Short mmCIF file of C-alpha atoms in Angstrom, two decimals:
data_model
loop_
_atom_site.label_atom_id
_atom_site.label_comp_id
_atom_site.label_asym_id
_atom_site.label_seq_id
_atom_site.Cartn_x
_atom_site.Cartn_y
_atom_site.Cartn_z
CA UNK H 1 -74.05 0.71 44.84
CA UNK H 2 -70.93 -1.62 45.19
CA UNK H 3 -72.30 -3.90 42.44
CA UNK H 4 -73.10 -1.09 40.23
CA UNK H 5 -69.66 0.21 40.37
CA UNK H 6 -68.32 -3.59 39.66
CA UNK H 7 -70.81 -3.52 36.55
CA UNK H 8 -69.57 -0.19 35.30
CA UNK H 9 -65.92 -1.34 35.74
CA UNK H 10 -66.54 -4.55 33.91
CA UNK H 11 -68.29 -2.59 31.00
CA UNK H 12 -65.42 -0.13 30.74
CA UNK H 13 -62.52 -2.44 31.29
CA UNK H 14 -62.30 -3.48 27.52
CA UNK H 15 -62.27 0.23 26.49
CA UNK H 16 -59.51 0.95 28.84
CA UNK H 17 -57.36 -2.13 27.89
CA UNK H 18 -54.36 -1.55 25.89
CA UNK H 19 -54.98 -2.52 22.26
CA UNK H 20 -52.97 -5.57 20.88
CA UNK H 21 -49.95 -4.69 18.86
CA UNK H 22 -48.92 -7.38 16.38
CA UNK H 23 -45.41 -6.32 14.83
CA UNK H 24 -44.66 -9.08 12.54
CA UNK H 25 -45.97 -12.19 10.69
CA UNK H 26 -43.93 -14.65 8.70
CA UNK H 27 -44.40 -17.94 6.95
CA UNK H 28 -42.81 -20.99 8.09
CA UNK H 29 -40.34 -21.95 5.18
CA UNK H 30 -40.49 -25.64 6.31
CA UNK H 31 -44.32 -25.87 6.49
CA UNK H 32 -46.06 -23.07 4.51
CA UNK H 33 -49.26 -23.95 6.36
CA UNK H 34 -47.84 -22.50 9.52
CA UNK H 35 -47.82 -18.75 10.20
CA UNK H 36 -45.97 -17.21 13.08
CA UNK H 37 -47.37 -13.98 14.50
CA UNK H 38 -45.29 -11.87 16.91
CA UNK H 39 -47.00 -9.31 19.36
CA UNK H 40 -45.29 -6.27 21.03
CA UNK H 41 -45.84 -5.34 24.85
CA UNK H 42 -48.39 -5.87 26.46
CA UNK H 43 -48.51 -9.68 25.65
CA UNK H 44 -51.74 -10.79 24.40
CA UNK H 45 -53.91 -12.93 26.81
CA UNK H 46 -54.59 -16.42 25.70
CA UNK H 47 -58.26 -15.60 25.54
CA UNK H 48 -57.68 -12.91 23.09
CA UNK H 49 -55.92 -14.89 20.38
CA UNK H 50 -56.67 -18.68 20.93
CA UNK H 51 -59.99 -19.17 18.74
CA UNK H 52 -59.32 -19.97 15.15
CA UNK H 53 -62.34 -18.04 14.21
CA UNK H 54 -60.52 -14.78 15.44
CA UNK H 55 -58.15 -14.95 12.67
CA UNK H 56 -58.87 -13.75 9.10
CA UNK H 57 -56.16 -14.85 6.68
CA UNK H 58 -56.09 -13.89 3.02
CA UNK H 59 -53.48 -14.79 0.40
CA UNK H 60 -53.05 -12.88 -2.65
CA UNK H 61 -51.65 -14.78 -5.72
CA UNK H 62 -51.17 -13.94 -9.25
CA UNK H 63 -54.69 -15.47 -9.58
CA UNK H 64 -56.34 -13.11 -7.18
CA UNK H 65 -57.27 -13.06 -3.34
CA UNK H 66 -58.95 -15.85 -1.41
CA UNK H 67 -59.38 -16.63 2.30
CA UNK H 68 -57.33 -19.46 4.04
CA UNK H 69 -59.22 -20.87 7.09
CA UNK H 70 -57.15 -21.36 10.35
CA UNK H 71 -57.51 -24.84 11.82
CA UNK H 72 -55.68 -24.55 15.05
CA UNK H 73 -53.93 -21.74 17.12
CA UNK H 74 -50.86 -22.66 18.97
CA UNK H 75 -50.26 -20.45 22.13
CA UNK H 76 -47.68 -22.47 23.73
CA UNK H 77 -45.08 -19.67 22.96
CA UNK H 78 -47.28 -16.97 24.39
CA UNK H 79 -44.62 -16.21 26.99
CA UNK H 80 -42.49 -14.69 24.26
CA UNK H 81 -45.60 -13.11 22.60
CA UNK H 82 -45.61 -15.38 19.77
CA UNK H 83 -48.62 -17.08 18.41
CA UNK H 84 -48.67 -20.01 15.70
CA UNK H 85 -51.48 -20.26 13.19
CA UNK H 86 -52.00 -23.60 11.66
CA UNK H 87 -53.92 -23.37 8.26
CA UNK H 88 -56.10 -25.84 6.67
CA UNK H 89 -53.92 -25.58 3.53
CA UNK H 90 -50.50 -24.31 2.61
CA UNK H 91 -49.86 -20.79 1.42
CA UNK H 92 -48.73 -20.72 -2.20
CA UNK H 93 -45.04 -20.68 -2.73
CA UNK H 94 -42.97 -17.98 -4.46
CA UNK H 95 -43.13 -16.75 -7.20
CA UNK H 96 -46.94 -17.22 -7.19
CA UNK H 97 -47.58 -15.61 -3.91
CA UNK H 98 -47.88 -11.76 -3.62
CA UNK H 99 -48.80 -11.18 -0.20
CA UNK H 100 -50.57 -12.48 2.80
CA UNK H 101 -53.06 -10.28 4.90
CA UNK H 102 -53.73 -11.06 8.33
CA UNK H 103 -56.42 -9.53 10.78
CA UNK H 104 -57.27 -10.59 14.24
CA UNK H 105 -60.85 -9.82 15.20
CA UNK H 106 -61.56 -10.99 18.57
CA UNK H 107 -64.47 -9.70 20.95
CA UNK H 108 -62.84 -6.53 21.89
CA UNK H 109 -60.18 -5.55 19.10
CA UNK H 110 -59.86 -5.66 15.39
CA UNK H 111 -56.25 -5.17 14.45
CA UNK H 112 -54.27 -5.86 11.24
CA UNK H 113 -51.10 -7.65 11.37
CA UNK H 114 -48.19 -6.20 9.16
CA UNK H 115 -48.51 -7.72 5.75
CA UNK H 116 -46.39 -10.60 4.72
CA UNK H 117 -45.03 -10.35 1.23
CA UNK H 118 -42.87 -12.46 -0.95
CA UNK H 119 -39.91 -10.51 -0.34
CA UNK H 120 -40.13 -10.71 3.49
CA UNK H 121 -37.57 -13.64 3.44
CA UNK H 122 -34.45 -14.24 1.82
CA UNK H 123 -34.51 -11.54 -0.76
CA UNK H 124 -33.33 -7.83 0.45
CA UNK H 125 -35.85 -5.13 0.84
CA UNK H 126 -36.27 -2.05 -1.08
CA UNK H 127 -33.00 -0.27 -1.95
CA UNK H 128 -33.82 3.11 -0.61
CA UNK H 129 -36.01 3.75 2.47
CA UNK H 130 -36.85 6.22 5.23
CA UNK H 131 -34.23 6.53 8.02
CA UNK H 132 -34.97 7.75 11.50
CA UNK H 133 -31.72 9.52 12.37
CA UNK H 134 -28.05 9.98 11.44
CA UNK H 135 -26.64 6.80 13.05
CA UNK H 136 -29.25 4.79 11.03
CA UNK H 137 -28.32 6.53 7.80
CA UNK H 138 -26.19 5.53 5.04
CA UNK H 139 -27.02 8.73 3.01
CA UNK H 140 -27.38 11.77 5.30
CA UNK H 141 -27.68 15.53 5.08
CA UNK H 142 -27.86 18.06 7.75
CA UNK H 143 -27.66 21.72 7.48
CA UNK H 144 -27.73 24.52 9.84
CA UNK H 145 -27.33 28.33 10.20
CA UNK H 146 -25.87 29.91 13.30
CA UNK H 147 -25.85 33.68 14.41
CA UNK H 148 -22.70 34.38 16.31
CA UNK H 149 -22.70 37.23 18.94
CA UNK H 150 -19.99 39.61 17.89
CA UNK H 151 -19.14 37.71 14.71
CA UNK H 152 -20.18 36.54 11.34
CA UNK H 153 -22.95 33.96 10.80
CA UNK H 154 -21.71 30.49 10.34
CA UNK H 155 -23.11 27.85 7.99
CA UNK H 156 -22.81 24.07 8.82
CA UNK H 157 -23.25 21.35 6.34
CA UNK H 158 -22.61 17.80 7.58
CA UNK H 159 -23.18 15.06 4.91
CA UNK H 160 -22.07 11.58 4.13
CA UNK H 161 -22.59 8.59 2.11
CA UNK H 162 -21.30 4.98 2.75
CA UNK H 163 -21.62 1.57 0.87
CA UNK H 164 -20.27 -1.54 1.92
CA UNK H 165 -20.73 -4.94 0.39
CA UNK H 166 -19.21 -8.31 0.72
CA UNK H 167 -16.06 -9.03 -1.31
CA UNK H 168 -17.38 -10.05 -4.79
CA UNK H 169 -17.66 -13.73 -5.26
CA UNK H 170 -17.69 -14.38 -1.56
CA UNK H 171 -20.42 -14.69 1.09
CA UNK H 172 -18.86 -12.22 3.42
CA UNK H 173 -16.52 -14.61 5.18
CA UNK H 174 -13.45 -12.59 4.17
CA UNK H 175 -15.03 -9.31 5.06
CA UNK H 176 -16.30 -6.35 3.12
CA UNK H 177 -15.20 -3.48 1.08
CA UNK H 178 -16.79 -0.23 0.36
CA UNK H 179 -16.58 3.62 -0.36
CA UNK H 180 -17.17 6.21 2.14
CA UNK H 181 -17.37 9.93 1.42
CA UNK H 182 -17.91 12.92 3.79
CA UNK H 183 -18.35 16.62 3.42
CA UNK H 184 -18.06 18.93 6.41
CA UNK H 185 -18.44 22.65 6.69
CA UNK H 186 -17.55 24.40 9.89
CA UNK H 187 -17.02 27.87 10.67
CA UNK H 188 -17.72 29.11 7.21
CA UNK H 189 -19.31 32.49 6.24
CA UNK H 190 -20.71 30.89 3.06
CA UNK H 191 -22.49 27.72 2.62
CA UNK H 192 -19.65 26.05 0.98
CA UNK H 193 -17.87 22.75 2.11
CA UNK H 194 -14.35 23.12 3.41
CA UNK H 195 -13.47 19.58 4.21
CA UNK H 196 -13.87 16.41 2.13
CA UNK H 197 -12.88 12.84 3.10
CA UNK H 198 -12.97 9.87 0.67
CA UNK H 199 -11.84 6.41 1.37
CA UNK H 200 -11.88 2.90 0.03
CA UNK H 201 -12.42 0.68 3.08
CA UNK H 202 -11.92 -2.93 4.04
CA UNK H 203 -14.04 -4.02 7.17
CA UNK H 204 -13.80 -7.17 8.97
CA UNK H 205 -15.59 -8.20 12.33
CA UNK H 206 -12.98 -10.07 14.36
CA UNK H 207 -13.59 -12.19 17.53
CA UNK H 208 -17.12 -12.59 18.61
CA UNK H 209 -19.50 -10.89 21.07
CA UNK H 210 -19.27 -11.40 24.90
CA UNK H 211 -21.63 -10.12 27.79
CA UNK H 212 -20.45 -6.59 27.86
CA UNK H 213 -18.13 -6.37 24.88
CA UNK H 214 -19.41 -6.90 21.30
CA UNK H 215 -17.35 -8.26 18.50
CA UNK H 216 -14.59 -5.82 17.65
CA UNK H 217 -14.63 -4.53 13.96
CA UNK H 218 -11.48 -3.85 12.09
CA UNK H 219 -11.54 -1.02 9.41
CA UNK H 220 -8.89 -0.38 7.06
CA UNK H 221 -9.22 2.66 5.10
CA UNK H 222 -6.52 1.52 2.65
CA UNK H 223 -6.71 4.50 0.35
CA UNK H 224 -8.12 7.78 0.97
CA UNK H 225 -7.87 11.59 0.49
CA UNK H 226 -8.72 14.65 2.73
CA UNK H 227 -8.82 18.09 1.20
CA UNK H 228 -10.40 21.26 1.81
CA UNK H 229 -12.71 23.48 -0.20
CA UNK H 230 -9.97 25.36 -2.07
CA UNK H 231 -7.80 22.21 -2.49
CA UNK H 232 -4.84 24.10 -0.96
CA UNK H 233 -4.57 21.32 1.52
CA UNK H 234 -4.43 17.75 0.14
CA UNK H 235 -3.59 14.62 2.22
CA UNK H 236 -3.38 11.09 1.10
CA UNK H 237 -3.68 8.44 3.99
CA UNK H 238 -3.95 4.80 4.69
CA UNK H 239 -5.33 3.99 8.21
CA UNK H 240 -6.09 1.02 10.10
CA UNK H 241 -8.45 1.15 13.09
CA UNK H 242 -10.39 -1.13 15.65
CA UNK H 243 -13.71 -0.30 16.86
CA UNK H 244 -14.85 -2.08 20.11
CA UNK H 245 -18.62 -1.55 20.95
CA UNK H 246 -19.25 -1.61 24.54
CA UNK H 247 -22.65 -2.32 26.26
CA UNK H 248 -22.37 -0.81 29.84
CA UNK H 249 -25.63 -2.04 31.06
CA UNK H 250 -27.12 -5.43 30.08
CA UNK H 251 -30.55 -5.11 28.40
CA UNK H 252 -33.22 -6.82 30.52
CA UNK H 253 -35.84 -9.26 29.20
CA UNK H 254 -39.17 -7.96 27.70
CA UNK H 255 -37.42 -4.32 27.66
CA UNK H 256 -39.54 -1.35 26.70
CA UNK H 257 -38.75 -0.06 23.32
CA UNK H 258 -38.75 3.63 24.50
CA UNK H 259 -35.44 3.72 25.37
CA UNK H 260 -33.80 4.00 21.84
CA UNK H 261 -30.84 3.68 21.48
CA UNK H 262 -30.00 1.85 24.62
CA UNK H 263 -26.73 3.30 26.16
CA UNK H 264 -23.83 2.19 24.17
CA UNK H 265 -20.05 3.32 23.57
CA UNK H 266 -17.94 2.61 20.63
CA UNK H 267 -14.26 2.76 21.48
CA UNK H 268 -11.93 3.41 18.54
CA UNK H 269 -8.11 3.15 18.37
CA UNK H 270 -5.78 3.04 15.41
CA UNK H 271 -3.25 4.98 13.24
CA UNK H 272 -3.54 7.28 10.28
CA UNK H 273 -0.61 7.25 8.02
CA UNK H 274 -0.40 10.57 6.10
CA UNK H 275 1.36 11.87 3.09
CA UNK H 276 1.04 15.59 2.65
CA UNK H 277 0.69 16.27 -1.00
CA UNK H 278 -0.30 19.95 -0.92
CA UNK H 279 -0.10 22.55 1.90
CA UNK H 280 0.19 26.34 2.30
CA UNK H 281 2.77 25.77 5.19
CA UNK H 282 3.48 22.21 6.02
CA UNK H 283 6.33 20.18 4.44
CA UNK H 284 5.09 18.18 1.54
CA UNK H 285 5.92 14.74 0.21
CA UNK H 286 6.96 13.11 3.41
CA UNK H 287 4.87 10.42 5.39
CA UNK H 288 4.06 10.91 9.07
CA UNK H 289 1.82 9.17 11.61
CA UNK H 290 -1.08 10.25 13.58
CA UNK H 291 -2.19 8.28 16.62
CA UNK H 292 -5.94 8.03 16.62
CA UNK H 293 -8.26 7.33 19.54
CA UNK H 294 -11.90 8.17 19.89
CA UNK H 295 -15.05 7.22 21.78
CA UNK H 296 -18.74 7.75 20.96
CA UNK H 297 -21.86 7.46 23.18
CA UNK H 298 -25.52 7.50 22.28
CA UNK H 299 -28.66 7.25 24.41
CA UNK H 300 -32.24 8.44 23.50
CA UNK H 301 -35.80 8.32 24.56
CA UNK H 302 -38.41 7.47 21.71
CA UNK H 303 -42.16 7.67 22.90
CA UNK H 304 -43.06 7.94 19.19
CA UNK H 305 -46.10 10.40 20.07
CA UNK H 306 -47.61 12.81 17.65
CA UNK H 307 -45.11 15.80 17.85
CA UNK H 308 -42.79 13.92 19.98
CA UNK H 309 -41.10 11.19 18.23
CA UNK H 310 -37.81 10.98 19.85
CA UNK H 311 -35.16 12.74 21.94
CA UNK H 312 -31.63 11.43 21.40
CA UNK H 313 -28.22 12.44 22.76
CA UNK H 314 -25.04 11.46 20.87
CA UNK H 315 -21.68 12.57 21.80
CA UNK H 316 -18.24 11.74 20.21
CA UNK H 317 -14.89 12.52 20.94
CA UNK H 318 -11.61 11.91 18.96
CA UNK H 319 -7.96 12.81 19.27
CA UNK H 320 -5.15 12.87 16.74
CA UNK H 321 -1.48 12.91 17.84
CA UNK H 322 0.67 13.94 14.80
CA UNK H 323 4.28 12.68 14.84
CA UNK H 324 5.41 15.46 12.62
CA UNK H 325 4.40 19.25 12.51
CA UNK H 326 0.97 19.63 10.90
CA UNK H 327 -0.98 22.67 9.78
CA UNK H 328 -3.66 24.18 11.92
CA UNK H 329 -5.60 27.37 12.14
CA UNK H 330 -6.72 28.98 15.43
CA UNK H 331 -8.99 31.91 15.32
CA UNK H 332 -7.35 33.28 18.31
CA UNK H 333 -4.66 34.56 16.14
CA UNK H 334 -7.06 36.18 13.50
CA UNK H 335 -6.29 39.78 12.64
CA UNK H 336 -8.77 42.48 13.78
CA UNK H 337 -10.36 44.10 10.66
CA UNK H 338 -9.79 47.82 11.53
CA UNK H 339 -12.89 48.82 9.64
CA UNK H 340 -15.32 46.78 11.93
CA UNK H 341 -13.12 46.18 14.96
CA UNK H 342 -14.01 42.44 14.84
CA UNK H 343 -11.70 39.52 14.12
CA UNK H 344 -11.49 38.52 10.51
CA UNK H 345 -11.63 34.69 10.66
CA UNK H 346 -11.11 34.31 7.05
CA UNK H 347 -7.67 35.72 7.42
CA UNK H 348 -6.62 33.33 10.16
CA UNK H 349 -2.94 32.64 9.65
CA UNK H 350 -2.05 28.93 9.13
CA UNK H 351 0.43 27.64 11.78
CA UNK H 352 2.44 24.27 12.43
CA UNK H 353 2.55 22.10 15.43
CA UNK H 354 2.58 18.66 16.85
CA UNK H 355 0.10 19.40 19.60
CA UNK H 356 -2.98 16.77 19.99
CA UNK H 357 -5.87 17.68 17.76
CA UNK H 358 -9.17 17.17 19.84
CA UNK H 359 -12.55 17.23 18.28
CA UNK H 360 -15.76 17.00 20.69
CA UNK H 361 -19.14 17.00 19.07
CA UNK H 362 -22.26 16.71 21.22
CA UNK H 363 -25.55 16.61 19.67
CA UNK H 364 -29.26 16.51 21.06
CA UNK H 365 -31.82 15.79 18.54
CA UNK H 366 -35.52 16.27 18.84
CA UNK H 367 -37.51 14.62 16.24
CA UNK H 368 -41.10 15.53 15.76
CA UNK H 369 -41.53 12.63 13.44
CA UNK H 370 -39.78 9.43 12.15
CA UNK H 371 -38.03 11.47 9.39
CA UNK H 372 -37.48 15.00 10.57
CA UNK H 373 -36.57 17.16 13.66
CA UNK H 374 -34.32 19.81 15.20
CA UNK H 375 -30.81 19.33 16.24
CA UNK H 376 -28.85 21.27 18.99
CA UNK H 377 -25.08 20.84 18.66
CA UNK H 378 -21.99 21.77 20.65
CA UNK H 379 -18.67 21.19 19.11
CA UNK H 380 -15.15 22.06 19.97
CA UNK H 381 -11.70 21.32 18.54
CA UNK H 382 -10.63 20.59 14.91
CA UNK H 383 -10.72 18.09 12.11
CA UNK H 384 -8.35 17.18 9.28
CA UNK H 385 -7.13 18.32 6.92
CA UNK H 386 -6.92 21.85 7.80
CA UNK H 387 -7.42 21.60 11.49
CA UNK H 388 -9.42 24.87 11.95
CA UNK H 389 -9.98 25.00 15.58
CA UNK H 390 -13.78 25.35 16.33
CA UNK H 391 -14.11 27.32 19.54
CA UNK H 392 -17.16 26.21 21.50
CA UNK H 393 -19.76 26.50 18.87
CA UNK H 394 -23.48 26.04 19.52
CA UNK H 395 -25.69 25.52 16.51
CA UNK H 396 -29.17 24.59 16.01
CA UNK H 397 -30.69 23.21 12.65
CA UNK H 398 -33.46 21.15 10.76
CA UNK H 399 -32.48 17.63 9.64
CA UNK H 400 -33.97 15.39 7.20
CA UNK H 401 -32.81 11.72 6.84
CA UNK H 402 -32.90 8.95 4.11
CA UNK H 403 -31.21 5.83 3.97
CA UNK H 404 -30.25 3.23 1.62
CA UNK H 405 -31.26 -0.39 2.41
CA UNK H 406 -29.99 -2.22 5.45
CA UNK H 407 -26.65 -1.38 5.51
CA UNK H 408 -25.95 1.27 8.10
CA UNK H 409 -22.23 1.97 8.84
CA UNK H 410 -21.64 5.26 10.35
CA UNK H 411 -20.94 3.94 13.77
CA UNK H 412 -18.07 1.96 12.35
CA UNK H 413 -16.62 4.24 9.62
CA UNK H 414 -16.41 7.28 11.65
CA UNK H 415 -14.41 7.14 14.95
CA UNK C 1 -49.58 -20.45 81.76
CA UNK C 2 -50.59 -19.51 78.29
CA UNK C 3 -49.74 -22.31 75.69
CA UNK C 4 -46.48 -21.71 73.76
CA UNK C 5 -46.85 -20.45 70.41
CA UNK C 6 -45.60 -22.92 67.77
CA UNK C 7 -42.57 -21.37 66.02
CA UNK C 8 -42.57 -22.43 62.39
CA UNK C 9 -39.34 -23.11 60.73
CA UNK C 10 -38.40 -20.19 58.26
CA UNK C 11 -39.75 -20.93 54.88
CA UNK C 12 -37.41 -21.84 52.23
CA UNK C 13 -37.51 -19.58 49.26
CA UNK C 14 -38.16 -21.48 45.97
CA UNK C 15 -36.75 -18.63 43.89
CA UNK C 16 -33.17 -18.89 42.81
CA UNK C 17 -30.66 -16.37 43.59
CA UNK C 18 -28.74 -14.55 40.88
CA UNK C 19 -25.77 -16.69 41.77
CA UNK C 20 -27.61 -19.78 41.47
CA UNK C 21 -29.01 -18.75 38.15
CA UNK C 22 -25.45 -17.83 36.95
CA UNK C 23 -24.26 -21.39 37.78
CA UNK C 24 -27.03 -23.06 35.82
CA UNK C 25 -26.67 -20.73 32.71
CA UNK C 26 -25.58 -22.55 29.64
CA UNK C 27 -22.48 -21.39 27.79
CA UNK C 28 -22.92 -20.14 24.35
CA UNK C 29 -21.21 -23.25 22.87
CA UNK C 30 -23.67 -25.56 24.54
CA UNK C 31 -26.82 -23.35 23.51
CA UNK C 32 -25.39 -23.64 19.91
CA UNK C 33 -24.26 -27.44 20.00
CA UNK C 34 -27.56 -28.97 19.38
CA UNK C 35 -27.91 -27.04 16.14
CA UNK C 36 -24.63 -28.36 14.61
CA UNK C 37 -25.35 -30.35 11.59
CA UNK C 38 -23.74 -33.52 13.09
CA UNK C 39 -25.89 -33.60 16.12
CA UNK C 40 -29.48 -33.81 15.22
CA UNK C 41 -32.01 -35.24 12.80
CA UNK C 42 -33.57 -31.81 12.71
CA UNK C 43 -30.68 -30.67 10.64
CA UNK C 44 -31.95 -32.56 7.62
CA UNK C 45 -34.72 -29.92 7.04
CA UNK C 46 -34.30 -28.14 3.81
CA UNK C 47 -34.46 -24.65 5.57
CA UNK C 48 -33.06 -23.28 8.90
CA UNK C 49 -36.64 -22.64 10.14
CA UNK C 50 -38.21 -20.38 12.77
CA UNK C 51 -37.21 -21.95 16.13
CA UNK C 52 -33.44 -22.33 15.35
CA UNK C 53 -33.44 -18.74 13.75
CA UNK C 54 -34.87 -17.34 17.02
CA UNK C 55 -32.24 -19.08 19.06
CA UNK C 56 -29.42 -17.73 16.76
CA UNK C 57 -30.58 -14.26 16.56
CA UNK C 58 -31.24 -13.93 20.34
CA UNK C 59 -27.98 -15.36 21.11
CA UNK C 60 -26.15 -13.04 18.65
CA UNK C 61 -28.12 -10.15 20.34
CA UNK C 62 -27.40 -11.31 23.86
CA UNK C 63 -30.95 -11.33 24.79
CA UNK C 64 -34.07 -13.66 24.82
CA UNK C 65 -37.02 -14.17 22.80
CA UNK C 66 -39.32 -11.58 24.61
CA UNK C 67 -37.25 -9.02 23.05
CA UNK C 68 -37.81 -10.20 19.37
CA UNK C 69 -39.93 -7.03 18.66
CA UNK C 70 -36.94 -4.63 19.56
CA UNK C 71 -34.27 -3.05 17.29
CA UNK C 72 -30.71 -3.38 17.42
CA UNK C 73 -30.55 0.05 18.69
CA UNK C 74 -33.16 -0.42 21.27
CA UNK C 75 -30.79 -3.47 22.48
CA UNK C 76 -27.67 -1.52 22.31
CA UNK C 77 -26.09 -3.77 19.54
CA UNK C 78 -23.58 -2.84 17.01
CA UNK C 79 -24.92 -3.75 13.65
CA UNK C 80 -21.86 -5.38 12.01
CA UNK C 81 -20.86 -7.27 15.25
CA UNK C 82 -24.53 -8.44 15.37
CA UNK C 83 -24.44 -9.37 11.64
CA UNK C 84 -21.23 -11.46 11.87
CA UNK C 85 -22.64 -13.34 15.02
CA UNK C 86 -25.79 -14.24 13.05
CA UNK C 87 -23.76 -15.23 10.02
CA UNK C 88 -21.46 -17.48 12.30
CA UNK C 89 -24.52 -18.93 13.87
CA UNK C 90 -26.21 -19.88 10.44
CA UNK C 91 -23.08 -21.45 9.27
CA UNK C 92 -22.57 -23.24 12.39
CA UNK C 93 -26.00 -24.87 11.99
CA UNK C 94 -25.10 -26.17 8.58
CA UNK C 95 -27.16 -23.64 6.38
CA UNK C 96 -25.88 -21.09 4.15
CA UNK C 97 -26.70 -17.22 3.71
CA UNK C 98 -24.77 -14.12 2.40
CA UNK C 99 -23.41 -11.69 5.23
CA UNK C 100 -25.06 -8.71 3.21
CA UNK C 101 -28.40 -10.51 3.31
CA UNK C 102 -28.53 -10.27 7.16
CA UNK C 103 -29.96 -6.87 7.99
CA UNK C 104 -27.81 -4.84 10.43
CA UNK C 105 -29.26 -1.26 10.54
CA UNK C 106 -29.92 0.26 13.98
CA UNK C 107 -33.59 0.12 13.18
CA UNK C 108 -33.60 -3.56 12.27
CA UNK C 109 -35.83 -5.56 14.52
CA UNK C 110 -34.80 -9.06 15.71
CA UNK C 111 -37.76 -10.57 14.33
CA UNK C 112 -36.89 -9.12 10.80
CA UNK C 113 -33.55 -10.84 11.09
CA UNK C 114 -35.25 -14.09 11.98
CA UNK C 115 -37.60 -13.61 8.92
CA UNK C 116 -34.46 -13.54 6.72
CA UNK C 117 -32.38 -16.28 8.13
CA UNK C 118 -35.27 -18.76 8.68
CA UNK C 119 -35.26 -19.29 4.93
CA UNK C 120 -31.59 -20.07 4.72
CA UNK C 121 -31.23 -23.36 2.70
CA UNK C 122 -28.88 -26.10 3.67
CA UNK C 123 -25.36 -25.78 2.77
#
């Protein structure tokens, strides 16, 4: 009986074993007859990869496709889940090479390795590719509709686009410049943006990373404008800030990819020098300063299963401390509409003050796939230029994300 | 009278403690030193190559090669900070690359950064 059970176990083991997960292959630029293949967890066993006959390598050139035999397999780096394939001849160099397709076919698995193409090197990838979430996006749009008990429904639109490149003519040693734009609608009874921010930005990473504190990033929004939907409030501003990324928990070796993002803080401190150009109440023409401090935090769990791609929590807080009276709106002071008996938020009177302007935004995003999901959001406080105080708002909405190339900037540009 | 049991001396653990490991850890400057253009024959190679790229990228990400399949987000790394550290590492090794060519999106895998910088030509 015991031997029968053992036989069944041995026969079933290959079926129960986790399949191999090759994640990347690249051609050694120094020796084009050498290919590196990287696996994800679990690390492959030596027996599953060490035979040259297990590997099928095909190169596609302008002249067509043909097989390249593997002469030897190097498993000395298997501890880091890397396998080296030494080929009987070299892979064709660019521009002749179009792609290299690799398949691993051992006694239990047949798995395809991600294709190596001629651009998986020094040349950048495609300009616009799919993005998984807001922090990974350079171009982002999120819309939601909120029913408010005892009030009007609220539309919420949050969109931004940022583009940063090295200073033309340099390799990036002197930093980067770019453009950043953001549209935000809060507490609007119509789906119409009421806050626009546009900046020209200079960015330079200063210092270098240490164990828990990563290299701080200096951002100088050297010219920008913030204005509302009706353009009754218009501020010009220039603003230097420093963002310090902090890693509260060191990442262990061979970490699971399911915690995504790994817990991380970004601390931002700086100032905004504001020139009020147009206002319905505030003095116009003078410069004043806002002290600026902020912190954001992110953590997530990403099992990448069908219907449950990821669950993510992000939270950001920022406070502005104006040195001179600035405009604000607080719906506590909204007049009551006699016909409905409800507050008429649209007729909230503008007021002036130097009180701190907090803004807290906490978001839980559930993604059913890599490109779409549902977002639950709690926000409180106010943002420039009109500082319309949002009183404990809860919202739910669908989100769709796209990103441009490799140049994610969100965590730096927005405190 | 029963014979006395032999009491063996307590076994010495062969494992290093965390403190011992810390004392043996190399500082970043020492890790990077062999890659400086003045220090090794290997630096005559026309491209940076895979091995040195792995060292530069994992050092910039504050981790080791077992995490090469992980993304910057999964490792809690800030994109621009990581990008700058890799850029400085490539320059330090005597090779050249543009800052914008080094991927820094939260979804960028460390191995993708290795793929890019391993083809950096000699400065």
